[in-house]
Amino acid sequence: MKTRARIICALVVLLFLAVACGSGPTPNDAGRDREPSGAPARPAPTSSGTPPAEGPEPTGSVSTFALDVDTASYGYARGKLRDGVRPDPADVRTEEFVNAFAQGYAEPDGDGFAVHLDGARGATEGSALLRVGLQTRSLDEAGRRPANLTFVVDVSGSMAEPGRLDLVRDALHTLVDRLGPGDQVSIVSFGDQARLRLSMTPADRRADLHAAIDELQAEGSTNLEKGLVTGYEEAARAYRPVATNRVVLLSDGLANTGDTTWNGILDRVRDHAARRITLLCVGVGREYGDALMERLADNGDGSAIYVATPEEARQAFTQGLTANLDLRARDAKAQVAFNPATVASYRLLGYENRALAEGDFRDDAKDGGEVGPGHAVTALYALTLRPGASGQVAMATVRWLDPDSRAPAEAARGIDVGELSGGLWRGTTPRFQVGVVAAAFAERLREADAAMFGEELDGLAGHASRLAAETEDPMVTELAELIRAARSLH
């Protein structure tokens, strides 16, 4: 009997250990703790259509999200801080702060993505920061495909305030002057109702285009739904398969007439958007409907930027012209598989609105992000490493569809513990550190846990000033000024 009892006890212990060891690293926002299986992370395939390797997938070890090149959150926060107002934490998106800054990634040779992985130990014991960088090849303006652009311009009463409609007109004049002979433009305005001001017109008829822009005057309420529907209808009528077909919405996003929800508005234009007509949301105004514009861009095959000054508008439509108008990838997604033997937990900084289920990664019917030439997309992960961890940390894979053929492709890369630098501020590149400062600043503004960065606002401002001198980048100088402004508003 004693022998039998011992056998039963041993079986119970083995069963308990098997259950306790059956899961992988835990995202910090998952709300529960899991123990590791000890199995290495399964590498993701590096070519389209390749099935995953045989073997069990560690539960909770995979992070999947749609790529996002938006920077509107940083632009809007910048404008608020310049006005002496601390931005609402709900309007701060960490990934858009990071992606607002140059990262210095090497470009790929082809039309897909280059995958870059690096990282560093954090300020607290066992913490680390992993940077996943995805870079497309740039394209000079002469090499881009012709563009069919439908400008949808908000002329409602709220746009009459200084710095709104006049800024939009200035931006449109700048863009028209940069367009080439193969480009075409139409203009729709909306207040209470929508009006087609100019049907699709060749860009070399600049006098007609500039005259139509000058005629834009503020009036009525904001029926953004009607404006977008009319704009997409015009874009669909003039659709050219050989061109980049894009609707450019310029608005303060303060919709108050018609359907004012992003999902309701997109339902009205979904059929047109499915015809490969992409969306660029350009936000303006001190009071700005950030949530609406961001969700329209994320769910409407597009991107969002915010401009507060004529200089920012000109930069977006001159230096950023090809990146904002052309496409390198459709429905681009990233998946990062963590090694549960090395990583105890992880947290993706930002991308809350872009999270995907693991199975969505290779489901090409699931929406991803649209990425233009020369764009860099960065994702930062806060990690907790296991004591004495060694070996692979993670494998990152990006999947996208060719803009024309819709053929899928993938690229991947892994990183080991030995490739992590000894600290965030030593042994890492200046551009890596700029991304760290931007992310830490955003996390502070969001009132999130930023302990792993080990710096309060004063320290972050000091790092930004040092990095501004090292990079000679005026945007980093401005970042230091914004951090000091935020500190003064406590």
CSV table of C-alpha atoms in Angstrom, one decimal:
chain,number,residue,atom,x,y,z
A,1,MET,CA,0.0,0.0,0.0
A,2,LYS,CA,2.8,2.4,0.9
A,3,THR,CA,4.5,1.6,-2.5
A,4,ARG,CA,1.2,2.3,-4.3
A,5,ALA,CA,0.7,5.6,-2.4
A,6,ARG,CA,4.2,6.7,-3.3
A,7,ILE,CA,3.5,6.0,-7.0
A,8,ILE,CA,0.2,8.0,-6.9
A,9,CYS,CA,2.0,10.9,-5.2
A,10,ALA,CA,4.7,10.9,-7.8
A,11,LEU,CA,2.2,10.9,-10.6
A,12,VAL,CA,0.4,13.9,-9.1
A,13,VAL,CA,3.6,15.8,-8.8
A,14,LEU,CA,4.5,15.1,-12.4
A,15,LEU,CA,1.1,16.2,-13.6
A,16,PHE,CA,1.4,19.4,-11.6
A,17,LEU,CA,4.8,20.2,-13.1
A,18,ALA,CA,3.6,19.4,-16.6
A,19,VAL,CA,0.7,21.9,-16.2
A,20,ALA,CA,2.8,24.5,-14.6
A,21,CYS,CA,5.5,24.4,-17.3
A,22,GLY,CA,3.2,24.4,-20.3
A,23,SER,CA,3.0,28.0,-21.4
A,24,GLY,CA,5.3,30.8,-22.6
A,25,PRO,CA,6.1,34.4,-21.9
A,26,THR,CA,3.3,36.7,-20.8
A,27,PRO,CA,2.5,40.1,-22.4
A,28,ASN,CA,2.3,42.5,-19.5
A,29,ASP,CA,-1.2,43.5,-20.6
A,30,ALA,CA,-2.5,39.9,-20.6
A,31,GLY,CA,-3.5,40.2,-17.0
A,32,ARG,CA,-2.1,36.8,-15.8
A,33,ASP,CA,1.2,35.1,-15.1
A,34,ARG,CA,2.5,32.2,-17.1
A,35,GLU,CA,5.5,30.0,-16.6
A,36,PRO,CA,7.9,29.1,-19.5
A,37,SER,CA,7.9,25.8,-21.4
A,38,GLY,CA,11.7,26.0,-21.8
A,39,ALA,CA,11.3,25.3,-25.6
A,40,PRO,CA,13.0,27.7,-28.0
A,41,ALA,CA,10.9,30.1,-30.0
A,42,ARG,CA,9.9,28.6,-33.4
A,43,PRO,CA,11.5,30.6,-36.2
A,44,ALA,CA,9.1,32.3,-38.6
A,45,PRO,CA,9.4,31.4,-42.3
A,46,THR,CA,11.3,33.8,-44.5
A,47,SER,CA,9.5,33.2,-47.8
A,48,SER,CA,5.9,33.5,-48.7
A,49,GLY,CA,3.7,30.5,-48.4
A,50,THR,CA,6.2,28.4,-46.4
A,51,PRO,CA,4.3,26.5,-43.7
A,52,PRO,CA,5.5,26.9,-40.1
A,53,ALA,CA,8.0,24.3,-38.7
A,54,GLU,CA,6.5,21.3,-37.0
A,55,GLY,CA,6.1,21.5,-33.2
A,56,PRO,CA,4.0,23.2,-30.6
A,57,GLU,CA,3.7,27.0,-30.5
A,58,PRO,CA,4.5,28.3,-27.0
A,59,THR,CA,1.2,29.9,-25.7
A,60,GLY,CA,1.4,33.7,-25.3
A,61,SER,CA,4.9,33.9,-26.9
A,62,VAL,CA,3.8,35.6,-30.2
A,63,SER,CA,2.9,39.3,-30.7
A,64,THR,CA,1.1,40.3,-34.0
A,65,PHE,CA,0.1,43.8,-35.2
A,66,ALA,CA,-0.6,45.7,-38.4
A,67,LEU,CA,2.1,48.2,-39.4
A,68,ASP,CA,1.4,51.8,-38.9
A,69,VAL,CA,3.2,54.9,-40.3
A,70,ASP,CA,1.0,57.5,-38.7
A,71,THR,CA,2.6,60.4,-36.9
A,72,ALA,CA,-0.4,62.5,-36.1
A,73,SER,CA,-0.3,61.9,-32.4
A,74,TYR,CA,3.2,63.4,-32.1
A,75,GLY,CA,2.3,66.3,-34.3
A,76,TYR,CA,-0.8,67.1,-32.3
A,77,ALA,CA,1.0,66.8,-29.0
A,78,ARG,CA,3.7,69.1,-30.3
A,79,GLY,CA,1.1,71.7,-31.1
A,80,LYS,CA,-0.6,71.4,-27.7
A,81,LEU,CA,2.7,71.8,-25.8
A,82,ARG,CA,3.7,74.8,-27.9
A,83,ASP,CA,0.4,76.4,-26.8
A,84,GLY,CA,1.2,75.6,-23.2
A,85,VAL,CA,-1.2,72.7,-22.8
A,86,ARG,CA,-0.3,69.2,-21.8
A,87,PRO,CA,-1.9,66.7,-24.2
A,88,ASP,CA,-4.6,64.3,-23.0
A,89,PRO,CA,-3.0,61.0,-22.2
A,90,ALA,CA,-5.7,59.3,-24.4
A,91,ASP,CA,-4.4,61.2,-27.4
A,92,VAL,CA,-0.8,60.0,-27.0
A,93,ARG,CA,0.2,57.0,-29.0
A,94,THR,CA,3.7,55.8,-28.3
A,95,GLU,CA,4.4,54.3,-31.7
A,96,GLU,CA,3.6,57.5,-33.4
A,97,PHE,CA,6.0,59.4,-31.3
A,98,VAL,CA,8.8,56.9,-32.2
A,99,ASN,CA,7.9,56.8,-35.9
A,100,ALA,CA,8.0,60.6,-36.2
A,101,PHE,CA,11.8,60.4,-36.0
A,102,ALA,CA,14.4,59.1,-38.4
A,103,GLN,CA,15.8,55.7,-37.3
A,104,GLY,CA,18.8,55.3,-39.6
A,105,TYR,CA,17.9,51.8,-40.9
A,106,ALA,CA,19.6,50.5,-44.0
A,107,GLU,CA,17.2,50.1,-46.9
A,108,PRO,CA,16.5,46.9,-48.7
A,109,ASP,CA,17.8,46.3,-52.2
A,110,GLY,CA,14.3,45.3,-53.5
A,111,ASP,CA,10.8,46.6,-53.1
A,112,GLY,CA,10.0,44.8,-49.9
A,113,PHE,CA,11.2,45.4,-46.3
A,114,ALA,CA,14.6,45.2,-44.6
A,115,VAL,CA,14.2,43.8,-41.0
A,116,HIS,CA,16.4,45.2,-38.3
A,117,LEU,CA,16.6,44.0,-34.7
A,118,ASP,CA,18.7,45.5,-31.9
A,119,GLY,CA,18.2,46.2,-28.2
A,120,ALA,CA,19.7,47.0,-24.8
A,121,ARG,CA,19.4,46.2,-21.2
A,122,GLY,CA,17.1,48.4,-19.3
A,123,ALA,CA,17.5,50.5,-16.1
A,124,THR,CA,16.0,47.8,-13.8
A,125,GLU,CA,17.2,44.3,-13.1
A,126,GLY,CA,16.3,41.9,-15.8
A,127,SER,CA,14.6,44.5,-18.0
A,128,ALA,CA,15.5,45.1,-21.7
A,129,LEU,CA,14.3,47.0,-24.7
A,130,LEU,CA,14.0,45.3,-28.1
A,131,ARG,CA,13.7,47.5,-31.2
A,132,VAL,CA,12.1,45.9,-34.3
A,133,GLY,CA,12.8,48.1,-37.3
A,134,LEU,CA,11.1,47.6,-40.8
A,135,GLN,CA,12.4,49.8,-43.6
A,136,THR,CA,11.3,50.2,-47.2
A,137,ARG,CA,13.4,51.4,-50.1
A,138,SER,CA,13.1,55.1,-50.9
A,139,LEU,CA,12.1,56.5,-54.3
A,140,ASP,CA,13.0,59.7,-55.9
A,141,GLU,CA,10.1,61.9,-57.1
A,142,ALA,CA,10.9,61.3,-60.7
A,143,GLY,CA,10.5,57.5,-60.2
A,144,ARG,CA,7.2,57.4,-58.5
A,145,ARG,CA,4.0,56.3,-60.4
A,146,PRO,CA,1.5,59.0,-61.4
A,147,ALA,CA,-1.0,60.0,-58.8
A,148,ASN,CA,-4.8,60.5,-58.9
A,149,LEU,CA,-5.5,62.7,-55.9
A,150,THR,CA,-8.9,63.7,-54.7
A,151,PHE,CA,-8.6,66.4,-52.1
A,152,VAL,CA,-11.6,66.4,-49.6
A,153,VAL,CA,-11.4,69.7,-47.8
A,154,ASP,CA,-13.3,70.6,-44.7
A,155,VAL,CA,-14.7,74.2,-45.1
A,156,SER,CA,-17.1,74.0,-42.1
A,157,GLY,CA,-17.4,77.0,-39.7
A,158,SER,CA,-14.8,75.6,-37.3
A,159,MET,CA,-12.2,75.8,-40.1
A,160,ALA,CA,-12.6,79.6,-40.1
A,161,GLU,CA,-10.4,79.9,-37.0
A,162,PRO,CA,-6.9,81.2,-37.7
A,163,GLY,CA,-4.5,78.4,-38.6
A,164,ARG,CA,-7.0,76.0,-40.1
A,165,LEU,CA,-8.4,76.7,-43.6
A,166,ASP,CA,-5.6,79.1,-44.5
A,167,LEU,CA,-3.1,76.4,-43.5
A,168,VAL,CA,-5.0,73.9,-45.7
A,169,ARG,CA,-5.0,76.2,-48.7
A,170,ASP,CA,-1.2,76.8,-48.2
A,171,ALA,CA,-0.6,73.0,-48.1
A,172,LEU,CA,-2.7,72.4,-51.2
A,173,HIS,CA,-0.9,75.2,-53.1
A,174,THR,CA,2.4,73.6,-52.1
A,175,LEU,CA,1.4,70.1,-53.2
A,176,VAL,CA,0.0,71.3,-56.5
A,177,ASP,CA,3.3,73.0,-57.3
A,178,ARG,CA,5.2,69.7,-56.7
A,179,LEU,CA,3.0,67.5,-58.9
A,180,GLY,CA,4.2,66.2,-62.2
A,181,PRO,CA,2.7,66.0,-65.7
A,182,GLY,CA,1.2,62.5,-65.2
A,183,ASP,CA,-0.6,63.5,-62.0
A,184,GLN,CA,-4.3,64.5,-61.8
A,185,VAL,CA,-6.2,66.3,-59.0
A,186,SER,CA,-9.9,66.8,-58.1
A,187,ILE,CA,-11.2,68.9,-55.3
A,188,VAL,CA,-14.3,68.3,-53.1
A,189,SER,CA,-15.3,70.6,-50.2
A,190,PHE,CA,-17.7,69.9,-47.4
A,191,GLY,CA,-19.6,71.8,-44.8
A,192,ASP,CA,-23.3,71.0,-44.3
A,193,GLN,CA,-23.2,69.4,-47.7
A,194,ALA,CA,-20.4,68.2,-50.1
A,195,ARG,CA,-19.6,69.9,-53.3
A,196,LEU,CA,-17.4,68.8,-56.2
A,197,ARG,CA,-15.3,71.9,-56.9
A,198,LEU,CA,-13.2,70.5,-59.6
A,199,SER,CA,-13.4,67.2,-61.3
A,200,MET,CA,-10.2,65.2,-62.1
A,201,THR,CA,-7.9,67.7,-63.8
A,202,PRO,CA,-4.3,67.2,-65.1
A,203,ALA,CA,-1.7,68.7,-62.8
A,204,ASP,CA,-0.2,70.8,-65.5
A,205,ARG,CA,-3.4,73.0,-65.5
A,206,ARG,CA,-2.0,74.6,-62.4
A,207,ALA,CA,-3.9,77.9,-62.8
A,208,ASP,CA,-7.2,76.1,-62.6
A,209,LEU,CA,-6.1,74.1,-59.6
A,210,HIS,CA,-4.8,77.2,-57.7
A,211,ALA,CA,-8.0,79.1,-58.5
A,212,ALA,CA,-10.2,76.4,-57.1
A,213,ILE,CA,-8.1,76.2,-54.0
A,214,ASP,CA,-8.3,80.0,-53.5
A,215,GLU,CA,-12.1,79.8,-53.7
A,216,LEU,CA,-12.4,77.6,-50.6
A,217,GLN,CA,-14.2,79.5,-47.9
A,218,ALA,CA,-15.5,78.4,-44.4
A,219,GLU,CA,-19.2,77.8,-44.0
A,220,GLY,CA,-21.7,75.6,-42.2
A,221,SER,CA,-21.3,72.6,-40.0
A,222,THR,CA,-19.1,69.5,-40.4
A,223,ASN,CA,-20.7,66.7,-42.5
A,224,LEU,CA,-17.5,64.7,-42.8
A,225,GLU,CA,-19.4,61.6,-43.9
A,226,LYS,CA,-20.9,63.4,-46.9
A,227,GLY,CA,-17.5,64.8,-47.8
A,228,LEU,CA,-15.7,61.5,-47.8
A,229,VAL,CA,-18.5,59.7,-49.7
A,230,THR,CA,-18.5,62.4,-52.4
A,231,GLY,CA,-14.7,62.3,-52.5
A,232,TYR,CA,-14.5,58.5,-52.9
A,233,GLU,CA,-17.2,58.6,-55.6
A,234,GLU,CA,-15.1,61.1,-57.5
A,235,ALA,CA,-12.0,59.0,-57.0
A,236,ALA,CA,-13.8,55.9,-58.2
A,237,ARG,CA,-15.1,57.6,-61.3
A,238,ALA,CA,-11.6,58.7,-62.3
A,239,TYR,CA,-9.8,55.6,-61.1
A,240,ARG,CA,-6.6,54.7,-63.1
A,241,PRO,CA,-5.1,51.2,-62.6
A,242,VAL,CA,-1.6,52.5,-63.5
A,243,ALA,CA,-1.7,55.3,-60.9
A,244,THR,CA,-1.7,55.7,-57.1
A,245,ASN,CA,-5.4,56.5,-56.4
A,246,ARG,CA,-5.7,58.4,-53.1
A,247,VAL,CA,-8.2,60.4,-51.2
A,248,VAL,CA,-6.6,63.2,-49.2
A,249,LEU,CA,-8.8,64.4,-46.3
A,250,LEU,CA,-7.8,67.7,-44.8
A,251,SER,CA,-9.9,68.5,-41.7
A,252,ASP,CA,-9.9,69.3,-38.0
A,253,GLY,CA,-11.9,66.0,-37.6
A,254,LEU,CA,-14.7,67.7,-35.6
A,255,ALA,CA,-17.6,66.0,-37.3
A,256,ASN,CA,-21.0,67.1,-36.0
A,257,THR,CA,-23.5,66.4,-38.8
A,258,GLY,CA,-24.4,63.1,-40.6
A,259,ASP,CA,-22.8,59.9,-39.3
A,260,THR,CA,-20.0,61.1,-37.0
A,261,THR,CA,-18.5,57.6,-36.2
A,262,TRP,CA,-15.4,56.2,-38.1
A,263,ASN,CA,-17.0,52.8,-38.6
A,264,GLY,CA,-20.3,54.3,-39.9
A,265,ILE,CA,-18.4,56.6,-42.3
A,266,LEU,CA,-16.2,53.8,-43.6
A,267,ASP,CA,-19.2,51.6,-44.1
A,268,ARG,CA,-20.4,54.2,-46.6
A,269,VAL,CA,-17.1,54.2,-48.6
A,270,ARG,CA,-16.0,50.6,-48.1
A,271,ASP,CA,-16.8,49.4,-51.6
A,272,HIS,CA,-14.8,52.3,-53.2
A,273,ALA,CA,-11.9,51.8,-50.8
A,274,ALA,CA,-11.8,48.1,-51.8
A,275,ARG,CA,-10.9,49.3,-55.3
A,276,ARG,CA,-7.4,50.1,-54.0
A,277,ILE,CA,-8.2,53.7,-53.3
A,278,THR,CA,-6.1,54.7,-50.3
A,279,LEU,CA,-6.6,57.4,-47.7
A,280,LEU,CA,-4.4,60.1,-46.3
A,281,CYS,CA,-5.8,62.1,-43.3
A,282,VAL,CA,-4.1,65.5,-42.8
A,283,GLY,CA,-5.2,67.0,-39.5
A,284,VAL,CA,-5.2,70.7,-38.6
A,285,GLY,CA,-6.4,72.9,-35.8
A,286,ARG,CA,-5.8,73.4,-32.1
A,287,GLU,CA,-9.0,71.6,-31.3
A,288,TYR,CA,-8.7,68.4,-33.3
A,289,GLY,CA,-10.8,65.2,-33.6
A,290,ASP,CA,-7.8,63.0,-33.2
A,291,ALA,CA,-9.6,59.7,-32.4
A,292,LEU,CA,-11.9,60.0,-35.5
A,293,MET,CA,-9.1,60.9,-37.9
A,294,GLU,CA,-6.8,58.1,-36.5
A,295,ARG,CA,-9.4,55.4,-36.8
A,296,LEU,CA,-10.4,56.5,-40.3
A,297,ALA,CA,-6.8,56.2,-41.4
A,298,ASP,CA,-6.1,52.9,-39.7
A,299,ASN,CA,-9.2,51.3,-41.0
A,300,GLY,CA,-9.4,53.0,-44.4
A,301,ASP,CA,-6.1,51.7,-45.9
A,302,GLY,CA,-4.3,54.9,-45.1
A,303,SER,CA,-2.3,56.9,-42.8
A,304,ALA,CA,-2.6,60.1,-40.7
A,305,ILE,CA,-0.4,63.1,-40.2
A,306,TYR,CA,-1.0,66.4,-38.3
A,307,VAL,CA,0.4,69.8,-39.3
A,308,ALA,CA,0.2,72.9,-37.2
A,309,THR,CA,2.3,75.4,-39.2
A,310,PRO,CA,2.8,76.2,-42.9
A,311,GLU,CA,6.4,74.9,-42.6
A,312,GLU,CA,5.2,71.5,-41.3
A,313,ALA,CA,2.7,71.3,-44.2
A,314,ARG,CA,5.3,72.2,-46.8
A,315,GLN,CA,7.6,69.6,-45.4
A,316,ALA,CA,5.0,66.9,-45.5
A,317,PHE,CA,4.2,67.7,-49.2
A,318,THR,CA,7.7,68.3,-50.3
A,319,GLN,CA,10.3,66.1,-48.5
A,320,GLY,CA,7.6,63.6,-47.7
A,321,LEU,CA,5.8,63.7,-51.0
A,322,THR,CA,6.6,60.3,-52.4
A,323,ALA,CA,6.4,58.5,-49.0
A,324,ASN,CA,2.9,60.0,-48.5
A,325,LEU,CA,1.6,59.4,-52.0
A,326,ASP,CA,3.1,56.2,-53.4
A,327,LEU,CA,3.0,52.6,-52.0
A,328,ARG,CA,5.6,49.9,-51.4
A,329,ALA,CA,3.3,47.5,-49.5
A,330,ARG,CA,-0.3,46.8,-48.8
A,331,ASP,CA,-1.8,45.1,-45.7
A,332,ALA,CA,1.6,44.8,-44.1
A,333,LYS,CA,1.8,43.0,-40.7
A,334,ALA,CA,4.5,42.1,-38.2
A,335,GLN,CA,4.8,39.1,-36.0
A,336,VAL,CA,7.4,38.7,-33.2
A,337,ALA,CA,7.9,35.2,-31.7
A,338,PHE,CA,9.6,35.3,-28.3
A,339,ASN,CA,11.7,32.5,-26.9
A,340,PRO,CA,10.0,31.6,-23.6
A,341,ALA,CA,13.3,30.1,-22.2
A,342,THR,CA,14.8,33.6,-22.5
A,343,VAL,CA,11.9,36.0,-22.1
A,344,ALA,CA,9.7,35.9,-19.0
A,345,SER,CA,7.3,38.7,-20.2
A,346,TYR,CA,7.0,41.3,-22.9
A,347,ARG,CA,5.0,44.5,-23.6
A,348,LEU,CA,4.6,46.1,-27.0
A,349,LEU,CA,4.8,49.9,-26.5
A,350,GLY,CA,1.8,51.3,-28.4
A,351,TYR,CA,0.0,49.8,-31.4
A,352,GLU,CA,-3.0,49.1,-29.2
A,353,ASN,CA,-5.4,49.9,-32.1
A,354,ARG,CA,-3.4,47.8,-34.5
A,355,ALA,CA,-3.2,44.5,-32.5
A,356,LEU,CA,-4.1,41.3,-34.4
A,357,ALA,CA,-4.8,37.7,-33.5
A,358,GLU,CA,-1.9,35.4,-34.1
A,359,GLY,CA,-3.8,33.6,-36.9
A,360,ASP,CA,-4.5,36.9,-38.7
A,361,PHE,CA,-0.8,37.2,-39.7
A,362,ARG,CA,-1.0,34.9,-42.8
A,363,ASP,CA,-4.7,35.6,-43.5
A,364,ASP,CA,-4.4,38.0,-46.3
A,365,ALA,CA,-8.1,38.9,-46.0
A,366,LYS,CA,-7.3,40.6,-42.7
A,367,ASP,CA,-6.4,44.3,-42.9
A,368,GLY,CA,-2.9,45.4,-42.4
A,369,GLY,CA,-1.1,48.7,-42.9
A,370,GLU,CA,-0.1,50.5,-46.1
A,371,VAL,CA,3.5,51.6,-46.3
A,372,GLY,CA,5.1,54.0,-48.7
A,373,PRO,CA,8.6,54.3,-50.2
A,374,GLY,CA,11.4,55.2,-47.7
A,375,HIS,CA,9.1,54.7,-44.7
A,376,ALA,CA,10.5,53.2,-41.5
A,377,VAL,CA,8.2,51.4,-39.0
A,378,THR,CA,9.6,50.8,-35.5
A,379,ALA,CA,8.1,48.7,-32.7
A,380,LEU,CA,9.6,48.8,-29.2
A,381,TYR,CA,9.1,45.9,-26.7
A,382,ALA,CA,9.8,46.2,-23.0
A,383,LEU,CA,11.1,42.8,-21.9
A,384,THR,CA,11.8,40.9,-18.7
A,385,LEU,CA,14.6,38.5,-19.3
A,386,ARG,CA,15.0,35.3,-17.2
A,387,PRO,CA,18.0,35.2,-14.9
A,388,GLY,CA,21.1,34.0,-16.7
A,389,ALA,CA,19.2,34.0,-20.0
A,390,SER,CA,21.2,33.1,-23.2
A,391,GLY,CA,20.3,32.2,-26.7
A,392,GLN,CA,17.7,33.6,-29.0
A,393,VAL,CA,15.5,36.4,-27.7
A,394,ALA,CA,13.0,36.7,-30.6
A,395,MET,CA,12.3,36.2,-34.3
A,396,ALA,CA,10.6,39.0,-36.1
A,397,THR,CA,8.7,38.5,-39.4
A,398,VAL,CA,7.0,41.0,-41.7
A,399,ARG,CA,4.4,40.0,-44.3
A,400,TRP,CA,3.0,42.2,-47.0
A,401,LEU,CA,1.2,42.2,-50.3
A,402,ASP,CA,2.6,43.7,-53.5
A,403,PRO,CA,0.6,46.9,-54.2
A,404,ASP,CA,-0.2,45.9,-57.8
A,405,SER,CA,-0.3,42.1,-58.0
A,406,ARG,CA,-1.4,41.4,-54.4
A,407,ALA,CA,1.2,38.6,-54.2
A,408,PRO,CA,2.3,38.0,-50.6
A,409,ALA,CA,5.9,38.1,-49.4
A,410,GLU,CA,7.8,37.8,-46.1
A,411,ALA,CA,11.1,38.7,-44.6
A,412,ALA,CA,12.5,37.7,-41.1
A,413,ARG,CA,15.4,38.1,-38.7
A,414,GLY,CA,16.3,36.9,-35.2
A,415,ILE,CA,18.3,38.3,-32.3
A,416,ASP,CA,20.2,36.7,-29.5
A,417,VAL,CA,20.8,37.8,-25.9
A,418,GLY,CA,24.5,38.5,-26.7
A,419,GLU,CA,23.4,41.1,-29.2
A,420,LEU,CA,21.8,43.3,-26.6
A,421,SER,CA,23.9,46.3,-25.5
A,422,GLY,CA,24.8,46.7,-21.8
A,423,GLY,CA,22.5,49.7,-21.3
A,424,LEU,CA,20.0,52.1,-23.1
A,425,TRP,CA,22.5,54.9,-23.1
A,426,ARG,CA,25.8,53.1,-23.7
A,427,GLY,CA,26.8,51.0,-26.7
A,428,THR,CA,23.7,51.9,-28.7
A,429,THR,CA,23.5,54.2,-31.7
A,430,PRO,CA,22.3,57.8,-31.4
A,431,ARG,CA,19.2,57.0,-33.5
A,432,PHE,CA,18.3,54.1,-31.2
A,433,GLN,CA,18.6,56.5,-28.3
A,434,VAL,CA,16.4,59.1,-30.0
A,435,GLY,CA,13.7,56.4,-30.3
A,436,VAL,CA,14.1,55.5,-26.6
A,437,VAL,CA,13.7,59.2,-25.6
A,438,ALA,CA,10.6,59.6,-27.8
A,439,ALA,CA,9.0,56.4,-26.4
A,440,ALA,CA,9.9,57.3,-22.8
A,441,PHE,CA,8.4,60.8,-23.3
A,442,ALA,CA,5.2,59.3,-24.7
A,443,GLU,CA,4.9,56.9,-21.8
A,444,ARG,CA,5.4,59.7,-19.3
A,445,LEU,CA,2.7,61.7,-21.1
A,446,ARG,CA,0.4,58.7,-21.0
A,447,GLU,CA,1.1,58.3,-17.3
A,448,ALA,CA,2.2,54.7,-18.0
A,449,ASP,CA,4.8,52.7,-16.2
A,450,ALA,CA,8.1,54.0,-17.6
A,451,ALA,CA,10.4,52.7,-14.9
A,452,MET,CA,12.5,50.6,-17.3
A,453,PHE,CA,13.8,53.8,-18.9
A,454,GLY,CA,15.2,55.0,-15.6
A,455,GLU,CA,14.7,58.7,-16.5
A,456,GLU,CA,12.3,61.4,-15.5
A,457,LEU,CA,11.5,64.3,-17.8
A,458,ASP,CA,14.6,66.3,-16.8
A,459,GLY,CA,16.9,63.4,-17.7
A,460,LEU,CA,15.1,62.8,-21.0
A,461,ALA,CA,15.5,66.4,-21.9
A,462,GLY,CA,19.2,66.1,-21.2
A,463,HIS,CA,19.5,63.1,-23.4
A,464,ALA,CA,17.6,64.8,-26.2
A,465,SER,CA,19.9,67.8,-26.1
A,466,ARG,CA,23.0,65.6,-26.2
A,467,LEU,CA,21.5,63.6,-29.1
A,468,ALA,CA,20.5,66.7,-31.0
A,469,ALA,CA,24.2,67.7,-31.1
A,470,GLU,CA,25.3,64.2,-32.1
A,471,THR,CA,22.7,63.8,-34.9
A,472,GLU,CA,22.5,67.5,-36.0
A,473,ASP,CA,18.8,66.9,-36.3
A,474,PRO,CA,16.5,69.9,-35.6
A,475,MET,CA,13.6,67.6,-34.8
A,476,VAL,CA,15.6,66.2,-31.9
A,477,THR,CA,16.4,69.7,-30.7
A,478,GLU,CA,12.7,70.4,-30.8
A,479,LEU,CA,12.0,67.2,-28.9
A,480,ALA,CA,14.2,68.4,-26.1
A,481,GLU,CA,12.3,71.7,-26.0
A,482,LEU,CA,8.9,69.9,-25.9
A,483,ILE,CA,10.1,67.7,-23.0
A,484,ARG,CA,11.1,70.7,-21.0
A,485,ALA,CA,7.7,72.4,-21.9
A,486,ALA,CA,5.9,69.3,-20.6
A,487,ARG,CA,7.9,69.4,-17.3
A,488,SER,CA,6.9,73.0,-16.7
A,489,LEU,CA,3.2,72.0,-17.0
A,490,HIS,CA,3.2,69.6,-14.1
